Tab-separated table of C-alpha atoms in Angstrom:
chain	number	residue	atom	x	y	z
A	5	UNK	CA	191.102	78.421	202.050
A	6	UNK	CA	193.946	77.817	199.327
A	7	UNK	CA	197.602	78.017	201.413
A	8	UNK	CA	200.551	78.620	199.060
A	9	UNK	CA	202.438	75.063	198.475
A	10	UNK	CA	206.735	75.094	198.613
A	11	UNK	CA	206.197	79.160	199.167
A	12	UNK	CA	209.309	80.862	197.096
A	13	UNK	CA	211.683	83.389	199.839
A	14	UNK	CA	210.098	86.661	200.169
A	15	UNK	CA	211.507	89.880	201.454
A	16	UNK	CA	209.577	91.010	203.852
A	17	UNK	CA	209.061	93.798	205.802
A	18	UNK	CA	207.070	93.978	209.031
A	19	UNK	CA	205.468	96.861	210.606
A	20	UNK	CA	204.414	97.347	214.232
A	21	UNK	CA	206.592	94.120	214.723
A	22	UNK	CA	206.696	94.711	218.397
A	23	UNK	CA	202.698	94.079	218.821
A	24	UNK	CA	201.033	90.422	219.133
A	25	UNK	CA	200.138	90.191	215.361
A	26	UNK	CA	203.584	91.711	214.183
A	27	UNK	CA	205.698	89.468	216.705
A	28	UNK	CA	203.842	86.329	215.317
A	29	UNK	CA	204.462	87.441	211.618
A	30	UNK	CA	207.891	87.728	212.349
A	31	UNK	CA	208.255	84.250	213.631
A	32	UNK	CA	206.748	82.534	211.091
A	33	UNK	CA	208.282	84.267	208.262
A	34	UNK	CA	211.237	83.090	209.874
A	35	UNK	CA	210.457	79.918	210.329
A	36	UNK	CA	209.177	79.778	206.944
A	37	UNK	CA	212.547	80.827	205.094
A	38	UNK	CA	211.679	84.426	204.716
A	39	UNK	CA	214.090	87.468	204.713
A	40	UNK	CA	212.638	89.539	207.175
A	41	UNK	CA	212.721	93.862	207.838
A	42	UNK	CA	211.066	94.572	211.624
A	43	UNK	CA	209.975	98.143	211.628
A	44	UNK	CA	209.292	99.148	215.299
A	45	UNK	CA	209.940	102.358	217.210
A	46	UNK	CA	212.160	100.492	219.954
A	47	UNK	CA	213.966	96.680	218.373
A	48	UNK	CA	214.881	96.103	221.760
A	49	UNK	CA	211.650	94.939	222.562
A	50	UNK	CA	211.503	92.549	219.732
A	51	UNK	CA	213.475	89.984	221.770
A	52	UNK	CA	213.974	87.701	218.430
A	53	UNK	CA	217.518	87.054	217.071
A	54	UNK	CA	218.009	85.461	213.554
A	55	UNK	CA	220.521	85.616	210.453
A	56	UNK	CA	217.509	86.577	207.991
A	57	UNK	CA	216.422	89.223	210.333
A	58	UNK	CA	216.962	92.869	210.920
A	59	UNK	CA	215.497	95.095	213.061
A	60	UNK	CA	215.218	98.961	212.276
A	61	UNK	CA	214.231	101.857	214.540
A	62	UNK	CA	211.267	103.751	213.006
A	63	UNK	CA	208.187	105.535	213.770
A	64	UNK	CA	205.090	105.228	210.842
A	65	UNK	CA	204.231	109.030	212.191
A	66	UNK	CA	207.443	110.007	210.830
A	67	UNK	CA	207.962	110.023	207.285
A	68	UNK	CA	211.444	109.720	206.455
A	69	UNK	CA	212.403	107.812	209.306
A	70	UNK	CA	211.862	104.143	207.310
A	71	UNK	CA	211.324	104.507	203.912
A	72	UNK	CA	214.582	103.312	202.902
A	73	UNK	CA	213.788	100.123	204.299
A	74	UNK	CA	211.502	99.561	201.910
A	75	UNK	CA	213.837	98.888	198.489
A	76	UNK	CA	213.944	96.221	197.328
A	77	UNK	CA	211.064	93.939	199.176
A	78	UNK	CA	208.600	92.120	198.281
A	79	UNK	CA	205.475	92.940	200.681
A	80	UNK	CA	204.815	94.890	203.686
A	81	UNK	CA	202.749	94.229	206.422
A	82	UNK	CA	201.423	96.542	208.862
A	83	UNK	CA	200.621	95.383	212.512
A	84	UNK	CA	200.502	98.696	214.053
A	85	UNK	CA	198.342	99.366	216.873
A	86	UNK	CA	198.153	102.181	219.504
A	87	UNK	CA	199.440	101.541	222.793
A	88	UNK	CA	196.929	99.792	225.210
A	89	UNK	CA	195.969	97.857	222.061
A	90	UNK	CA	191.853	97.531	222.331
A	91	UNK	CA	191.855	98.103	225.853
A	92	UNK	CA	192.421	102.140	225.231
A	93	UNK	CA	190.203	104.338	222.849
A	94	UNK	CA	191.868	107.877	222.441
A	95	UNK	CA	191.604	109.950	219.468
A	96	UNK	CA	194.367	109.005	217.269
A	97	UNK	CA	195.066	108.836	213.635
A	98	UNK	CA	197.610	106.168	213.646
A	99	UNK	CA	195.722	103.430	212.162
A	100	UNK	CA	194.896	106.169	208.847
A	101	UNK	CA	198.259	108.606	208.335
A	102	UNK	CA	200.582	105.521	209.748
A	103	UNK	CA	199.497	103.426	207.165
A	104	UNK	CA	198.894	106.257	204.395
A	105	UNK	CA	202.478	106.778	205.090
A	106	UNK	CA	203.667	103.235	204.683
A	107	UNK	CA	201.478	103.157	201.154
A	108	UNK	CA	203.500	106.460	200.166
A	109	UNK	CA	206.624	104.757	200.538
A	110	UNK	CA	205.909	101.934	199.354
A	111	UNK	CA	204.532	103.090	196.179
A	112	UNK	CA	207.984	105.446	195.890
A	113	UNK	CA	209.644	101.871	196.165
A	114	UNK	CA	207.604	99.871	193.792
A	115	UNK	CA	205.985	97.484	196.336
A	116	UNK	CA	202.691	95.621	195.415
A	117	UNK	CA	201.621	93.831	198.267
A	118	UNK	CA	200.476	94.794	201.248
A	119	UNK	CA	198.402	93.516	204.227
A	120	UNK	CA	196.503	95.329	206.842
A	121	UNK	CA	195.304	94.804	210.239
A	122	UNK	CA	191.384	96.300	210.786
A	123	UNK	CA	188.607	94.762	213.138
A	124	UNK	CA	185.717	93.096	212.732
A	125	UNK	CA	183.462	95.233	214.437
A	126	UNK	CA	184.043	97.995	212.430
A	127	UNK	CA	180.749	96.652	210.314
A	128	UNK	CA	178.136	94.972	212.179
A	129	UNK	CA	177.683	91.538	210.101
A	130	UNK	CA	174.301	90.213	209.761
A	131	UNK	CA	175.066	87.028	209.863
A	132	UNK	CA	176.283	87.406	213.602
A	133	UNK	CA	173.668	86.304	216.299
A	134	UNK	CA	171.137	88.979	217.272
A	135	UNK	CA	172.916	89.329	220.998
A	136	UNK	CA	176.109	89.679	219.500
A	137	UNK	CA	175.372	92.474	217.373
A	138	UNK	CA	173.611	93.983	219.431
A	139	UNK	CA	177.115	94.509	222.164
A	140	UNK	CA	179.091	95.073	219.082
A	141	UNK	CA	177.036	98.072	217.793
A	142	UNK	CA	175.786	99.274	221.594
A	143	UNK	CA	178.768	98.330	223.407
A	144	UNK	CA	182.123	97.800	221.393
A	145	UNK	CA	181.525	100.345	218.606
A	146	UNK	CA	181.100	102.746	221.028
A	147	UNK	CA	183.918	101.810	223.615
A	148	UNK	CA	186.223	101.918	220.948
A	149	UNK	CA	184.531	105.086	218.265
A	150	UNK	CA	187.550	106.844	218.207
A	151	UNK	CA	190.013	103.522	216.500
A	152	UNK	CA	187.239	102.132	214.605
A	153	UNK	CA	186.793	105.812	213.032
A	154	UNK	CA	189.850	105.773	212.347
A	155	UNK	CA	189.735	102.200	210.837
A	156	UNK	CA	187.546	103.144	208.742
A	157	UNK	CA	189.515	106.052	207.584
A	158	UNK	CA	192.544	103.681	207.057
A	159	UNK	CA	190.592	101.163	204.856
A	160	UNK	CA	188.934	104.142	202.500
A	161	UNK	CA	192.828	105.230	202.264
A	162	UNK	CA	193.820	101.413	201.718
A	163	UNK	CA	190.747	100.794	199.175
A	164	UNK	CA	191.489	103.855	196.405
A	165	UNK	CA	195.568	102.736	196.454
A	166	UNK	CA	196.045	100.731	193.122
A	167	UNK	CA	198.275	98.355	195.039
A	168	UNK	CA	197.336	94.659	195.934
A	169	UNK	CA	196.051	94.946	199.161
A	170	UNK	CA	194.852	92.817	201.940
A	171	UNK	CA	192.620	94.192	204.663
A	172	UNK	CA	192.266	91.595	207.532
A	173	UNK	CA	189.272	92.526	209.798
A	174	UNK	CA	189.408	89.605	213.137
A	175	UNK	CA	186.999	89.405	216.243
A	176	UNK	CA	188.223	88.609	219.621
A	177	UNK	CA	191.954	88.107	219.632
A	178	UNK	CA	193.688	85.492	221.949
A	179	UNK	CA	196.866	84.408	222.262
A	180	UNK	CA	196.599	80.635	221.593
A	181	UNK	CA	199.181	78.921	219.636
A	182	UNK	CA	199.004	78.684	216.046
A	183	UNK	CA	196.370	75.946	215.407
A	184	UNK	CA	196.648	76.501	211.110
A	185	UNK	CA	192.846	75.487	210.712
A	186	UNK	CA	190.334	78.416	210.703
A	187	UNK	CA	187.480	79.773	208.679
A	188	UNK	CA	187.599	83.007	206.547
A	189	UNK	CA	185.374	84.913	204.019
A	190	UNK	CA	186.088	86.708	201.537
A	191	UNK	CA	184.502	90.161	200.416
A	192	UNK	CA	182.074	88.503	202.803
A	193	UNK	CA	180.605	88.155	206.346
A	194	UNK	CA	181.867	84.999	208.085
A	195	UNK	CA	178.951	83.231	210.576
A	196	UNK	CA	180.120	82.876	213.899
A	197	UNK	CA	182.838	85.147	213.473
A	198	UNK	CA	183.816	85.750	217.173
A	199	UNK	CA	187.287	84.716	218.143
A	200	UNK	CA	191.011	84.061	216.252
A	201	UNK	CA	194.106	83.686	217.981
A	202	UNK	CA	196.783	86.195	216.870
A	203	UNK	CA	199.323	83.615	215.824
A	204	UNK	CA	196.525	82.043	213.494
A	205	UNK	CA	195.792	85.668	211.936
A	206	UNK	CA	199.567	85.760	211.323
A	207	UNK	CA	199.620	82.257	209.789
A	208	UNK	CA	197.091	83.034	207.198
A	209	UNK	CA	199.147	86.008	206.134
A	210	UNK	CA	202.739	84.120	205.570
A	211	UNK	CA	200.552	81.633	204.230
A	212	UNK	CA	199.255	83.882	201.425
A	213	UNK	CA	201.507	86.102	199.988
A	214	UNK	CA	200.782	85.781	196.659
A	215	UNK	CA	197.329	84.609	196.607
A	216	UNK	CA	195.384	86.373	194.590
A	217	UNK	CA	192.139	85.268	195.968
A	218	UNK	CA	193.105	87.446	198.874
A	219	UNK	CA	194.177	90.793	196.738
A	220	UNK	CA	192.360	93.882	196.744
A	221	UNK	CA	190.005	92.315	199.587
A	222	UNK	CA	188.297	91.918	202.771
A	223	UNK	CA	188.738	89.229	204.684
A	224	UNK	CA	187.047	87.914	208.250
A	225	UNK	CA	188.693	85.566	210.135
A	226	UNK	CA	187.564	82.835	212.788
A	227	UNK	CA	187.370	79.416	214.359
């Protein structure tokens, strides 16, 4: 995996900051020099104070309520999630329309760049261990139809934009501190793809920007 060297300062905004992916991509944009925009329905519970940060009330759902947070920046990054997370499996179209709404805006506002949370699960990878599959497609697939269909519908939305997109799809989150060394695959099925902590999914994102390796693809993520 190629990590950007003496990264330039990005404008950034930051989507579903409030979740464990979004919280962590905050930080370390932060820490990393960035000029970050946190785009979450309440900014009080984004407990983070810092001069290169602002925090904005807005709500993906509703279109008009953020897009004029988008001028002027350099990527976006969507961490949205339903509440409940993984651990709840209602019908919802947030994952799709949320993010179909954050492409509209930012092609109105001329941003390129964009990464994506999705799940690994979503596709069954052959090069998983038979037992594992078979709880992914028997068990998790169907615990969690209604987000993954909806995953699915976000990443066909994602994958006909003309924009330079990044769709992350991890296994098992955790909430381990940021280690920095991982495995990922590109376009590609990762072996042994079954956990990532959420600050090391966040890490590889700050860390690639503007790698083009990573545009306009897929990309697995694991230990």
């Amino acid at each position: 995996m190629r990590m950007q060297q003496n990264m330039p300062i990005y404008k950034l905004v930051i989507v579903g900051a409030g979740g464990g992916i979004g919280r962590q991509c905050v930080e370390q944009a932060l820490q990393a020099g960035h000029l970050v925009t946190a785009i979450l329905r309440n900014p009080a519970k984004l407990a983070i104070e810092h001069p290169n940060l602002k925090k904005v009330s807005g709500d993906v759902m509703q279109p008009g309520a953020f897009e004029n947070n988008f001028a002027n920046q350099d990527a976006v990054i969507s961490a949205i999630g339903v509440a409940g997370g993984f651990g709840s499996d209602k019908p919802t179209t947030l994952y799709s329309q949320g993010n179909a709404n954050v492409l509209k805006a930012m092609e109105q506002k001329g941003i390129k760049r964009m990464f994506l949370i999705s799940a690994s699960a979503i596709e069954i990878s052959p090069v998983l261990p038979f037992y594992i599959r078979f709880i992914e497609k028997y068990v998790v697939q169907k615990l969690l139809k209604h987000m993954y269909t909806d995953l699915l519908k976000m990443e066909a939305v994602i994958k006909s934009s003309n924009i330079s997109w990044t769709i992350i799809r991890p296994p098992q989150l955790t909430n381990q501190a940021v280690a920095g060394t991982y495995r990922i695959a590109i376009n590609a099925f990762l072996k042994n793809c079954l956990k990532i902590s959420r600050a090391d999914v966040a890490h590889f994102i700050i860390n690639n920007i503007a790698n083009r390796d990573t545009y306009q693809a897929t990309i697995e993520i694991g230990y």
